[in-house]
Structure formats: structure tokens, C-alpha cells
Amino acid sequence: MRRNVRLDEVDLRPLSARSVVLSLLLGAHPPELPVKDLVRAVEPFGVGGSTLRAALSRMVAAGDLRRTDSVHRLSDRLLARQRRQDDAVHPRTRAWDGDWEMVVITATGRGPAERADLRARLAALRLAELREGVWLRPANLSRPLPDDLDEVAQHYKARPDRPAPGLAASLWPLDTWASTARALLDHVTHVARADRPADRLTAFAAVVRHLLADPVLPPELLPRDWPGTDLRSAYTGYQGELADTVPQRALGA
């Protein structure tokens, strides 16, 4: 029997014209579309042509988009966000041999804004803070750390003395993440039956945000029945469905 949809666990945010445009372009490869294609793409989500054009002007002025003739594309800042989103949906992993990545912050004299920015960058790399200035995760991701991280930190391989499953559970709220993922799976199943495109886009935008917080741990460190793969499969299926309403170029076809 299907569980009840628990909306209190689901981060549903109202759709604006800006969020519709960003959702479509963040899923596009290359992340660009002519205005005429954007007008057709946003119509099923309740965004009219005049509203779209006003939103595009504001997004260009704010640095969200770059415009060349009639084509709008993501800015460099949002291209970095797209890469993080792609990695969240299709994480690149390798077999885990028991090693952990450890990043130790060595820079001093940084202001609050710099410290907050560094913490956000390390969290985006799926590292977790063991204690102040010491971040780690299992070494199962196939990705290099950014070169400029060497300016503020040292990177090591380590084998903690603590049992790995207990250490992982102390670093990430795994049960909470899994519970929210299951609520999202329930919700996207529910909105699929309603056939309201805007509701589905809202739901799957929440799915992507949640996948960004998945630590992508080795299977042996995860709780039983971990829903990460199911959530990714649901989102991949939705991308395929969008091909019927969004120009193929927007879906990387």
C-alpha cells in the first residue's frame, strides 16, 4: 500500500517565471535556448510570453543569464550550479577500499564571509565536518578536489579508528535524508496522477535540491533500503517525459 504523502517533509517552493526558466536551462545541454523556444517551453507551466520576457530581462541584469542575439544561456556562476546538479543526478563513484578523504583547513585570519563560503564549498564537495577545520568522507567519489583548495587546506587519505558505518551516521543525517526522499517519491507519484505540469516541475525541483544533499556514500555505509537510487531514477524518468513538451535541445538530445 502506498504511504500517505507527507508534505511537511517535502521542500516545495512556489514556481516563479525565473524558477521555471532556471529549471529548464539547468537541465539543458547545452544550457541555452532561443526566446521563441523558451516561450513554448514555459507555456505548459503557466508562464505567459510577456511574463517570460520580463523575467528574462531581470535575469540578464542580475547576472543569471547571458544573452547573445535572441539566445539566452546560463551565466558562468549557474554553469557551476548545473555541474553540481548533474553530479547529484549522476554521481561518479568508484569501488571503496576503506580509505577516507580528509581536508584540514590551514588558512588563518579569514573573515566570517570567507569562512562561510569555504564551508559551503566543502559541503558541496560532499565532505562533512568532523570537528572545526577537519572535514572528511569515504574516498569513493571519482572527482578531483579544486586546485585552489590547496591555498587554504591540506588534503590527506586516512583510515579512522572508528567503525566506518557509525562514523558515517554521525557525520550525515542519513535517516532524515532517507525519510524525506521517500516522502518525495510518494509525492511525485501523487502529482503524476494529477497531470498538472507545474505541480510536477515543482515536485522534481524539490527532488533535485534533495539529491544535492545526498552524501553518495558507499553502499556498505548506508542504512537498509536507501532510496537514493530510486529518487535518481524517478528524476531521470521525468527528464524523459519533458521531451514531449520542451524542445529537444533543452534536454541535451
mmCIF file with all atom_site columns, N, CA and C in Angstrom, residues 80-146:
data_model
loop_
_atom_site.group_PDB
_atom_site.id
_atom_site.type_symbol
_atom_site.label_atom_id
_atom_site.label_alt_id
_atom_site.label_comp_id
_atom_site.label_asym_id
_atom_site.label_entity_id
_atom_site.label_seq_id
_atom_site.pdbx_PDB_ins_code
_atom_site.Cartn_x
_atom_site.Cartn_y
_atom_site.Cartn_z
_atom_site.occupancy
_atom_site.B_iso_or_equiv
_atom_site.pdbx_formal_charge
_atom_site.auth_seq_id
_atom_site.auth_comp_id
_atom_site.auth_asym_id
_atom_site.auth_atom_id
_atom_site.pdbx_PDB_model_num
ATOM 1   N N  . ALA A 1 80  ? 28.292 26.465 -12.995 1.00 0.00 ? 80  ALA A N  1
ATOM 2   C CA . ALA A 1 80  ? 28.850 25.688 -11.888 1.00 0.00 ? 80  ALA A CA 1
ATOM 3   C C  . ALA A 1 80  ? 27.732 24.974 -11.127 1.00 0.00 ? 80  ALA A C  1
ATOM 4   N N  . ARG A 1 81  ? 26.608 25.647 -10.953 1.00 0.00 ? 81  ARG A N  1
ATOM 5   C CA . ARG A 1 81  ? 25.458 25.014 -10.299 1.00 0.00 ? 81  ARG A CA 1
ATOM 6   C C  . ARG A 1 81  ? 24.943 23.844 -11.129 1.00 0.00 ? 81  ARG A C  1
ATOM 7   N N  . GLN A 1 82  ? 24.937 23.997 -12.453 1.00 0.00 ? 82  GLN A N  1
ATOM 8   C CA . GLN A 1 82  ? 24.488 22.903 -13.310 1.00 0.00 ? 82  GLN A CA 1
ATOM 9   C C  . GLN A 1 82  ? 25.398 21.688 -13.162 1.00 0.00 ? 82  GLN A C  1
ATOM 10  N N  . ARG A 1 83  ? 26.715 21.926 -13.076 1.00 0.00 ? 83  ARG A N  1
ATOM 11  C CA . ARG A 1 83  ? 27.640 20.806 -12.912 1.00 0.00 ? 83  ARG A CA 1
ATOM 12  C C  . ARG A 1 83  ? 27.377 20.081 -11.599 1.00 0.00 ? 83  ARG A C  1
ATOM 13  N N  . ARG A 1 84  ? 27.092 20.831 -10.526 1.00 0.00 ? 84  ARG A N  1
ATOM 14  C CA . ARG A 1 84  ? 26.768 20.190 -9.249  1.00 0.00 ? 84  ARG A CA 1
ATOM 15  C C  . ARG A 1 84  ? 25.473 19.393 -9.364  1.00 0.00 ? 84  ARG A C  1
ATOM 16  N N  . GLN A 1 85  ? 24.496 19.947 -10.084 1.00 0.00 ? 85  GLN A N  1
ATOM 17  C CA . GLN A 1 85  ? 23.220 19.250 -10.249 1.00 0.00 ? 85  GLN A CA 1
ATOM 18  C C  . GLN A 1 85  ? 23.421 17.971 -11.061 1.00 0.00 ? 85  GLN A C  1
ATOM 19  N N  . ASP A 1 86  ? 24.206 18.048 -12.134 1.00 0.00 ? 86  ASP A N  1
ATOM 20  C CA . ASP A 1 86  ? 24.463 16.854 -12.940 1.00 0.00 ? 86  ASP A CA 1
ATOM 21  C C  . ASP A 1 86  ? 25.149 15.775 -12.103 1.00 0.00 ? 86  ASP A C  1
ATOM 22  N N  . ASP A 1 87  ? 26.102 16.196 -11.273 1.00 0.00 ? 87  ASP A N  1
ATOM 23  C CA . ASP A 1 87  ? 26.794 15.230 -10.417 1.00 0.00 ? 87  ASP A CA 1
ATOM 24  C C  . ASP A 1 87  ? 25.851 14.636 -9.379  1.00 0.00 ? 87  ASP A C  1
ATOM 25  N N  . ALA A 1 88  ? 24.863 15.421 -8.950  1.00 0.00 ? 88  ALA A N  1
ATOM 26  C CA . ALA A 1 88  ? 23.901 14.904 -7.976  1.00 0.00 ? 88  ALA A CA 1
ATOM 27  C C  . ALA A 1 88  ? 22.996 13.853 -8.602  1.00 0.00 ? 88  ALA A C  1
ATOM 28  N N  . VAL A 1 89  ? 22.617 14.071 -9.848  1.00 0.00 ? 89  VAL A N  1
ATOM 29  C CA . VAL A 1 89  ? 21.717 13.130 -10.532 1.00 0.00 ? 89  VAL A CA 1
ATOM 30  C C  . VAL A 1 89  ? 22.486 11.902 -11.027 1.00 0.00 ? 89  VAL A C  1
ATOM 31  N N  . HIS A 1 90  ? 23.717 12.118 -11.472 1.00 0.00 ? 90  HIS A N  1
ATOM 32  C CA . HIS A 1 90  ? 24.547 11.019 -11.993 1.00 0.00 ? 90  HIS A CA 1
ATOM 33  C C  . HIS A 1 90  ? 25.921 11.072 -11.312 1.00 0.00 ? 90  HIS A C  1
ATOM 34  N N  . PRO A 1 91  ? 25.995 10.723 -10.042 1.00 0.00 ? 91  PRO A N  1
ATOM 35  C CA . PRO A 1 91  ? 27.280 10.818 -9.333  1.00 0.00 ? 91  PRO A CA 1
ATOM 36  C C  . PRO A 1 91  ? 28.297 9.837  -9.900  1.00 0.00 ? 91  PRO A C  1
ATOM 37  N N  . ARG A 1 92  ? 29.532 10.280 -9.946  1.00 0.00 ? 92  ARG A N  1
ATOM 38  C CA . ARG A 1 92  ? 30.619 9.439  -10.448 1.00 0.00 ? 92  ARG A CA 1
ATOM 39  C C  . ARG A 1 92  ? 31.319 8.807  -9.243  1.00 0.00 ? 92  ARG A C  1
ATOM 40  N N  . THR A 1 93  ? 31.199 7.514  -9.134  1.00 0.00 ? 93  THR A N  1
ATOM 41  C CA . THR A 1 93  ? 31.749 6.816  -7.978  1.00 0.00 ? 93  THR A CA 1
ATOM 42  C C  . THR A 1 93  ? 32.713 5.717  -8.422  1.00 0.00 ? 93  THR A C  1
ATOM 43  N N  . ARG A 1 94  ? 33.443 5.211  -7.455  1.00 0.00 ? 94  ARG A N  1
ATOM 44  C CA . ARG A 1 94  ? 34.341 4.081  -7.684  1.00 0.00 ? 94  ARG A CA 1
ATOM 45  C C  . ARG A 1 94  ? 34.238 3.146  -6.489  1.00 0.00 ? 94  ARG A C  1
ATOM 46  N N  . ALA A 1 95  ? 34.739 1.949  -6.666  1.00 0.00 ? 95  ALA A N  1
ATOM 47  C CA . ALA A 1 95  ? 34.712 0.981  -5.564  1.00 0.00 ? 95  ALA A CA 1
ATOM 48  C C  . ALA A 1 95  ? 35.482 1.543  -4.377  1.00 0.00 ? 95  ALA A C  1
ATOM 49  N N  . TRP A 1 96  ? 34.931 1.325  -3.192  1.00 0.00 ? 96  TRP A N  1
ATOM 50  C CA . TRP A 1 96  ? 35.534 1.883  -1.981  1.00 0.00 ? 96  TRP A CA 1
ATOM 51  C C  . TRP A 1 96  ? 36.467 0.855  -1.345  1.00 0.00 ? 96  TRP A C  1
ATOM 52  N N  . ASP A 1 97  ? 37.705 1.289  -1.049  1.00 0.00 ? 97  ASP A N  1
ATOM 53  C CA . ASP A 1 97  ? 38.699 0.388  -0.465  1.00 0.00 ? 97  ASP A CA 1
ATOM 54  C C  . ASP A 1 97  ? 38.915 0.617  1.026   1.00 0.00 ? 97  ASP A C  1
ATOM 55  N N  . GLY A 1 98  ? 38.059 1.457  1.627   1.00 0.00 ? 98  GLY A N  1
ATOM 56  C CA . GLY A 1 98  ? 38.180 1.731  3.056   1.00 0.00 ? 98  GLY A CA 1
ATOM 57  C C  . GLY A 1 98  ? 38.864 3.032  3.393   1.00 0.00 ? 98  GLY A C  1
ATOM 58  N N  . ASP A 1 99  ? 39.503 3.676  2.406   1.00 0.00 ? 99  ASP A N  1
ATOM 59  C CA . ASP A 1 99  ? 40.143 4.967  2.653   1.00 0.00 ? 99  ASP A CA 1
ATOM 60  C C  . ASP A 1 99  ? 39.107 6.086  2.756   1.00 0.00 ? 99  ASP A C  1
ATOM 61  N N  . TRP A 1 100 ? 39.468 7.128  3.498   1.00 0.00 ? 100 TRP A N  1
ATOM 62  C CA . TRP A 1 100 ? 38.662 8.331  3.606   1.00 0.00 ? 100 TRP A CA 1
ATOM 63  C C  . TRP A 1 100 ? 39.471 9.524  3.110   1.00 0.00 ? 100 TRP A C  1
ATOM 64  N N  . GLU A 1 101 ? 38.784 10.471 2.487   1.00 0.00 ? 101 GLU A N  1
ATOM 65  C CA . GLU A 1 101 ? 39.387 11.775 2.197   1.00 0.00 ? 101 GLU A CA 1
ATOM 66  C C  . GLU A 1 101 ? 39.323 12.620 3.461   1.00 0.00 ? 101 GLU A C  1
ATOM 67  N N  . MET A 1 102 ? 40.401 13.334 3.764   1.00 0.00 ? 102 MET A N  1
ATOM 68  C CA . MET A 1 102 ? 40.384 14.261 4.894   1.00 0.00 ? 102 MET A CA 1
ATOM 69  C C  . MET A 1 102 ? 40.972 15.595 4.449   1.00 0.00 ? 102 MET A C  1
ATOM 70  N N  . VAL A 1 103 ? 40.240 16.656 4.675   1.00 0.00 ? 103 VAL A N  1
ATOM 71  C CA . VAL A 1 103 ? 40.679 18.009 4.340   1.00 0.00 ? 103 VAL A CA 1
ATOM 72  C C  . VAL A 1 103 ? 40.814 18.782 5.645   1.00 0.00 ? 103 VAL A C  1
ATOM 73  N N  . VAL A 1 104 ? 42.018 19.297 5.881   1.00 0.00 ? 104 VAL A N  1
ATOM 74  C CA . VAL A 1 104 ? 42.306 20.055 7.103   1.00 0.00 ? 104 VAL A CA 1
ATOM 75  C C  . VAL A 1 104 ? 42.542 21.509 6.716   1.00 0.00 ? 104 VAL A C  1
ATOM 76  N N  . ILE A 1 105 ? 41.747 22.395 7.278   1.00 0.00 ? 105 ILE A N  1
ATOM 77  C CA . ILE A 1 105 ? 41.879 23.822 6.974   1.00 0.00 ? 105 ILE A CA 1
ATOM 78  C C  . ILE A 1 105 ? 43.133 24.366 7.640   1.00 0.00 ? 105 ILE A C  1
ATOM 79  N N  . THR A 1 106 ? 43.986 25.007 6.845   1.00 0.00 ? 106 THR A N  1
ATOM 80  C CA . THR A 1 106 ? 45.241 25.556 7.362   1.00 0.00 ? 106 THR A CA 1
ATOM 81  C C  . THR A 1 106 ? 45.283 27.084 7.337   1.00 0.00 ? 106 THR A C  1
ATOM 82  N N  . ALA A 1 107 ? 44.414 27.706 6.557   1.00 0.00 ? 107 ALA A N  1
ATOM 83  C CA . ALA A 1 107 ? 44.418 29.166 6.451   1.00 0.00 ? 107 ALA A CA 1
ATOM 84  C C  . ALA A 1 107 ? 43.906 29.791 7.742   1.00 0.00 ? 107 ALA A C  1
ATOM 85  N N  . THR A 1 108 ? 44.450 30.921 8.102   1.00 0.00 ? 108 THR A N  1
ATOM 86  C CA . THR A 1 108 ? 44.029 31.662 9.298   1.00 0.00 ? 108 THR A CA 1
ATOM 87  C C  . THR A 1 108 ? 43.716 33.104 8.907   1.00 0.00 ? 108 THR A C  1
ATOM 88  N N  . GLY A 1 109 ? 43.077 33.804 9.817   1.00 0.00 ? 109 GLY A N  1
ATOM 89  C CA . GLY A 1 109 ? 42.808 35.221 9.597   1.00 0.00 ? 109 GLY A CA 1
ATOM 90  C C  . GLY A 1 109 ? 41.712 35.513 8.603   1.00 0.00 ? 109 GLY A C  1
ATOM 91  N N  . ARG A 1 110 ? 40.850 34.539 8.337   1.00 0.00 ? 110 ARG A N  1
ATOM 92  C CA . ARG A 1 110 ? 39.757 34.752 7.390   1.00 0.00 ? 110 ARG A CA 1
ATOM 93  C C  . ARG A 1 110 ? 38.541 35.321 8.099   1.00 0.00 ? 110 ARG A C  1
ATOM 94  N N  . GLY A 1 111 ? 37.809 36.190 7.406   1.00 0.00 ? 111 GLY A N  1
ATOM 95  C CA . GLY A 1 111 ? 36.610 36.782 7.968   1.00 0.00 ? 111 GLY A CA 1
ATOM 96  C C  . GLY A 1 111 ? 35.441 35.816 7.939   1.00 0.00 ? 111 GLY A C  1
ATOM 97  N N  . PRO A 1 112 ? 34.327 36.180 8.591   1.00 0.00 ? 112 PRO A N  1
ATOM 98  C CA . PRO A 1 112 ? 33.149 35.302 8.630   1.00 0.00 ? 112 PRO A CA 1
ATOM 99  C C  . PRO A 1 112 ? 32.622 34.924 7.253   1.00 0.00 ? 112 PRO A C  1
ATOM 100 N N  . ALA A 1 113 ? 32.603 35.881 6.319   1.00 0.00 ? 113 ALA A N  1
ATOM 101 C CA . ALA A 1 113 ? 32.083 35.585 4.984   1.00 0.00 ? 113 ALA A CA 1
ATOM 102 C C  . ALA A 1 113 ? 32.965 34.563 4.268   1.00 0.00 ? 113 ALA A C  1
ATOM 103 N N  . GLU A 1 114 ? 34.279 34.714 4.398   1.00 0.00 ? 114 GLU A N  1
ATOM 104 C CA . GLU A 1 114 ? 35.193 33.762 3.763   1.00 0.00 ? 114 GLU A CA 1
ATOM 105 C C  . GLU A 1 114 ? 35.060 32.380 4.376   1.00 0.00 ? 114 GLU A C  1
ATOM 106 N N  . ARG A 1 115 ? 34.925 32.324 5.699   1.00 0.00 ? 115 ARG A N  1
ATOM 107 C CA . ARG A 1 115 ? 34.766 31.026 6.352   1.00 0.00 ? 115 ARG A CA 1
ATOM 108 C C  . ARG A 1 115 ? 33.469 30.352 5.924   1.00 0.00 ? 115 ARG A C  1
ATOM 109 N N  . ALA A 1 116 ? 32.388 31.142 5.840   1.00 0.00 ? 116 ALA A N  1
ATOM 110 C CA . ALA A 1 116 ? 31.100 30.580 5.430   1.00 0.00 ? 116 ALA A CA 1
ATOM 111 C C  . ALA A 1 116 ? 31.167 30.081 3.992   1.00 0.00 ? 116 ALA A C  1
ATOM 112 N N  . ASP A 1 117 ? 31.842 30.824 3.121   1.00 0.00 ? 117 ASP A N  1
ATOM 113 C CA . ASP A 1 117 ? 31.966 30.409 1.723   1.00 0.00 ? 117 ASP A CA 1
ATOM 114 C C  . ASP A 1 117 ? 32.758 29.108 1.620   1.00 0.00 ? 117 ASP A C  1
ATOM 115 N N  . LEU A 1 118 ? 33.833 28.979 2.402   1.00 0.00 ? 118 LEU A N  1
ATOM 116 C CA . LEU A 1 118 ? 34.637 27.757 2.364   1.00 0.00 ? 118 LEU A CA 1
ATOM 117 C C  . LEU A 1 118 ? 33.836 26.567 2.883   1.00 0.00 ? 118 LEU A C  1
ATOM 118 N N  . ARG A 1 119 ? 33.073 26.779 3.945   1.00 0.00 ? 119 ARG A N  1
ATOM 119 C CA . ARG A 1 119 ? 32.245 25.698 4.469   1.00 0.00 ? 119 ARG A CA 1
ATOM 120 C C  . ARG A 1 119 ? 31.229 25.238 3.425   1.00 0.00 ? 119 ARG A C  1
ATOM 121 N N  . ALA A 1 120 ? 30.621 26.189 2.717   1.00 0.00 ? 120 ALA A N  1
ATOM 122 C CA . ALA A 1 120 ? 29.643 25.840 1.688   1.00 0.00 ? 120 ALA A CA 1
ATOM 123 C C  . ALA A 1 120 ? 30.310 25.063 0.555   1.00 0.00 ? 120 ALA A C  1
ATOM 124 N N  . ARG A 1 121 ? 31.529 25.454 0.183   1.00 0.00 ? 121 ARG A N  1
ATOM 125 C CA . ARG A 1 121 ? 32.242 24.745 -0.885  1.00 0.00 ? 121 ARG A CA 1
ATOM 126 C C  . ARG A 1 121 ? 32.576 23.316 -0.466  1.00 0.00 ? 121 ARG A C  1
ATOM 127 N N  . LEU A 1 122 ? 33.017 23.138 0.759   1.00 0.00 ? 122 LEU A N  1
ATOM 128 C CA . LEU A 1 122 ? 33.365 21.799 1.225   1.00 0.00 ? 122 LEU A CA 1
ATOM 129 C C  . LEU A 1 122 ? 32.124 20.914 1.320   1.00 0.00 ? 122 LEU A C  1
ATOM 130 N N  . ALA A 1 123 ? 31.021 21.482 1.777   1.00 0.00 ? 123 ALA A N  1
ATOM 131 C CA . ALA A 1 123 ? 29.775 20.718 1.836   1.00 0.00 ? 123 ALA A CA 1
ATOM 132 C C  . ALA A 1 123 ? 29.313 20.335 0.430   1.00 0.00 ? 123 ALA A C  1
ATOM 133 N N  . ALA A 1 124 ? 29.482 21.236 -0.543  1.00 0.00 ? 124 ALA A N  1
ATOM 134 C CA . ALA A 1 124 ? 29.107 20.932 -1.925  1.00 0.00 ? 124 ALA A CA 1
ATOM 135 C C  . ALA A 1 124 ? 29.964 19.808 -2.500  1.00 0.00 ? 124 ALA A C  1
ATOM 136 N N  . LEU A 1 125 ? 31.172 19.633 -1.966  1.00 0.00 ? 125 LEU A N  1
ATOM 137 C CA . LEU A 1 125 ? 32.042 18.535 -2.374  1.00 0.00 ? 125 LEU A CA 1
ATOM 138 C C  . LEU A 1 125 ? 31.698 17.241 -1.643  1.00 0.00 ? 125 LEU A C  1
ATOM 139 N N  . ARG A 1 126 ? 30.609 17.273 -0.884  1.00 0.00 ? 126 ARG A N  1
ATOM 140 C CA . ARG A 1 126 ? 30.105 16.121 -0.129  1.00 0.00 ? 126 ARG A CA 1
ATOM 141 C C  . ARG A 1 126 ? 31.054 15.689 0.987   1.00 0.00 ? 126 ARG A C  1
ATOM 142 N N  . LEU A 1 127 ? 31.765 16.665 1.523   1.00 0.00 ? 127 LEU A N  1
ATOM 143 C CA . LEU A 1 127 ? 32.554 16.446 2.729   1.00 0.00 ? 127 LEU A CA 1
ATOM 144 C C  . LEU A 1 127 ? 31.702 16.831 3.935   1.00 0.00 ? 127 LEU A C  1
ATOM 145 N N  . ALA A 1 128 ? 32.009 16.238 5.079   1.00 0.00 ? 128 ALA A N  1
ATOM 146 C CA . ALA A 1 128 ? 31.298 16.558 6.311   1.00 0.00 ? 128 ALA A CA 1
ATOM 147 C C  . ALA A 1 128 ? 32.322 16.955 7.366   1.00 0.00 ? 128 ALA A C  1
ATOM 148 N N  . GLU A 1 129 ? 31.918 17.846 8.271   1.00 0.00 ? 129 GLU A N  1
ATOM 149 C CA . GLU A 1 129 ? 32.845 18.380 9.274   1.00 0.00 ? 129 GLU A CA 1
ATOM 150 C C  . GLU A 1 129 ? 32.871 17.475 10.506  1.00 0.00 ? 129 GLU A C  1
ATOM 151 N N  . LEU A 1 130 ? 34.037 16.870 10.743  1.00 0.00 ? 130 LEU A N  1
ATOM 152 C CA . LEU A 1 130 ? 34.225 16.034 11.925  1.00 0.00 ? 130 LEU A CA 1
ATOM 153 C C  . LEU A 1 130 ? 34.354 16.897 13.169  1.00 0.00 ? 130 LEU A C  1
ATOM 154 N N  . ARG A 1 131 ? 35.154 17.917 13.075  1.00 0.00 ? 131 ARG A N  1
ATOM 155 C CA . ARG A 1 131 ? 35.285 18.956 14.097  1.00 0.00 ? 131 ARG A CA 1
ATOM 156 C C  . ARG A 1 131 ? 35.773 20.198 13.376  1.00 0.00 ? 131 ARG A C  1
ATOM 157 N N  . GLU A 1 132 ? 35.856 21.321 14.066  1.00 0.00 ? 132 GLU A N  1
ATOM 158 C CA . GLU A 1 132 ? 36.179 22.573 13.386  1.00 0.00 ? 132 GLU A CA 1
ATOM 159 C C  . GLU A 1 132 ? 37.502 22.454 12.626  1.00 0.00 ? 132 GLU A C  1
ATOM 160 N N  . GLY A 1 133 ? 37.420 22.709 11.339  1.00 0.00 ? 133 GLY A N  1
ATOM 161 C CA . GLY A 1 133 ? 38.608 22.699 10.498  1.00 0.00 ? 133 GLY A CA 1
ATOM 162 C C  . GLY A 1 133 ? 38.998 21.347 9.942   1.00 0.00 ? 133 GLY A C  1
ATOM 163 N N  . VAL A 1 134 ? 38.274 20.294 10.280  1.00 0.00 ? 134 VAL A N  1
ATOM 164 C CA . VAL A 1 134 ? 38.603 18.954 9.787   1.00 0.00 ? 134 VAL A CA 1
ATOM 165 C C  . VAL A 1 134 ? 37.372 18.364 9.102   1.00 0.00 ? 134 VAL A C  1
ATOM 166 N N  . TRP A 1 135 ? 37.496 18.098 7.811   1.00 0.00 ? 135 TRP A N  1
ATOM 167 C CA . TRP A 1 135 ? 36.391 17.596 7.001   1.00 0.00 ? 135 TRP A CA 1
ATOM 168 C C  . TRP A 1 135 ? 36.792 16.264 6.377   1.00 0.00 ? 135 TRP A C  1
ATOM 169 N N  . LEU A 1 136 ? 35.850 15.352 6.239   1.00 0.00 ? 136 LEU A N  1
ATOM 170 C CA . LEU A 1 136 ? 36.177 14.064 5.640   1.00 0.00 ? 136 LEU A CA 1
ATOM 171 C C  . LEU A 1 136 ? 34.962 13.390 5.029   1.00 0.00 ? 136 LEU A C  1
ATOM 172 N N  . ARG A 1 137 ? 35.249 12.330 4.273   1.00 0.00 ? 137 ARG A N  1
ATOM 173 C CA . ARG A 1 137 ? 34.230 11.496 3.664   1.00 0.00 ? 137 ARG A CA 1
ATOM 174 C C  . ARG A 1 137 ? 34.939 10.246 3.135   1.00 0.00 ? 137 ARG A C  1
ATOM 175 N N  . PRO A 1 138 ? 34.188 9.162  2.905   1.00 0.00 ? 138 PRO A N  1
ATOM 176 C CA . PRO A 1 138 ? 34.788 7.995  2.252   1.00 0.00 ? 138 PRO A CA 1
ATOM 177 C C  . PRO A 1 138 ? 35.315 8.371  0.861   1.00 0.00 ? 138 PRO A C  1
ATOM 178 N N  . ALA A 1 139 ? 36.439 7.792  0.493   1.00 0.00 ? 139 ALA A N  1
ATOM 179 C CA . ALA A 1 139 ? 37.075 8.129  -0.785  1.00 0.00 ? 139 ALA A CA 1
ATOM 180 C C  . ALA A 1 139 ? 36.503 7.256  -1.900  1.00 0.00 ? 139 ALA A C  1
ATOM 181 N N  . ASN A 1 140 ? 35.211 7.433  -2.173  1.00 0.00 ? 140 ASN A N  1
ATOM 182 C CA . ASN A 1 140 ? 34.558 6.640  -3.223  1.00 0.00 ? 140 ASN A CA 1
ATOM 183 C C  . ASN A 1 140 ? 34.043 7.493  -4.379  1.00 0.00 ? 140 ASN A C  1
ATOM 184 N N  . LEU A 1 141 ? 34.376 8.786  -4.385  1.00 0.00 ? 141 LEU A N  1
ATOM 185 C CA . LEU A 1 141 ? 33.939 9.659  -5.471  1.00 0.00 ? 141 LEU A CA 1
ATOM 186 C C  . LEU A 1 141 ? 35.063 9.824  -6.484  1.00 0.00 ? 141 LEU A C  1
ATOM 187 N N  . SER A 1 142 ? 34.715 9.715  -7.760  1.00 0.00 ? 142 SER A N  1
ATOM 188 C CA . SER A 1 142 ? 35.691 9.924  -8.834  1.00 0.00 ? 142 SER A CA 1
ATOM 189 C C  . SER A 1 142 ? 35.660 11.391 -9.239  1.00 0.00 ? 142 SER A C  1
ATOM 190 N N  . ARG A 1 143 ? 36.268 12.199 -8.417  1.00 0.00 ? 143 ARG A N  1
ATOM 191 C CA . ARG A 1 143 ? 36.341 13.640 -8.727  1.00 0.00 ? 143 ARG A CA 1
ATOM 192 C C  . ARG A 1 143 ? 37.554 14.231 -8.018  1.00 0.00 ? 143 ARG A C  1
ATOM 193 N N  . PRO A 1 144 ? 38.285 15.100 -8.712  1.00 0.00 ? 144 PRO A N  1
ATOM 194 C CA . PRO A 1 144 ? 39.404 15.782 -8.047  1.00 0.00 ? 144 PRO A CA 1
ATOM 195 C C  . PRO A 1 144 ? 38.879 16.926 -7.193  1.00 0.00 ? 144 PRO A C  1
ATOM 196 N N  . LEU A 1 145 ? 39.629 17.292 -6.187  1.00 0.00 ? 145 LEU A N  1
ATOM 197 C CA . LEU A 1 145 ? 39.304 18.492 -5.440  1.00 0.00 ? 145 LEU A CA 1
ATOM 198 C C  . LEU A 1 145 ? 39.818 19.708 -6.201  1.00 0.00 ? 145 LEU A C  1
ATOM 199 N N  . PRO A 1 146 ? 39.152 20.850 -6.092  1.00 0.00 ? 146 PRO A N  1
ATOM 200 C CA . PRO A 1 146 ? 39.592 22.048 -6.825  1.00 0.00 ? 146 PRO A CA 1
ATOM 201 C C  . PRO A 1 146 ? 41.026 22.426 -6.463  1.00 0.00 ? 146 PRO A C  1
#
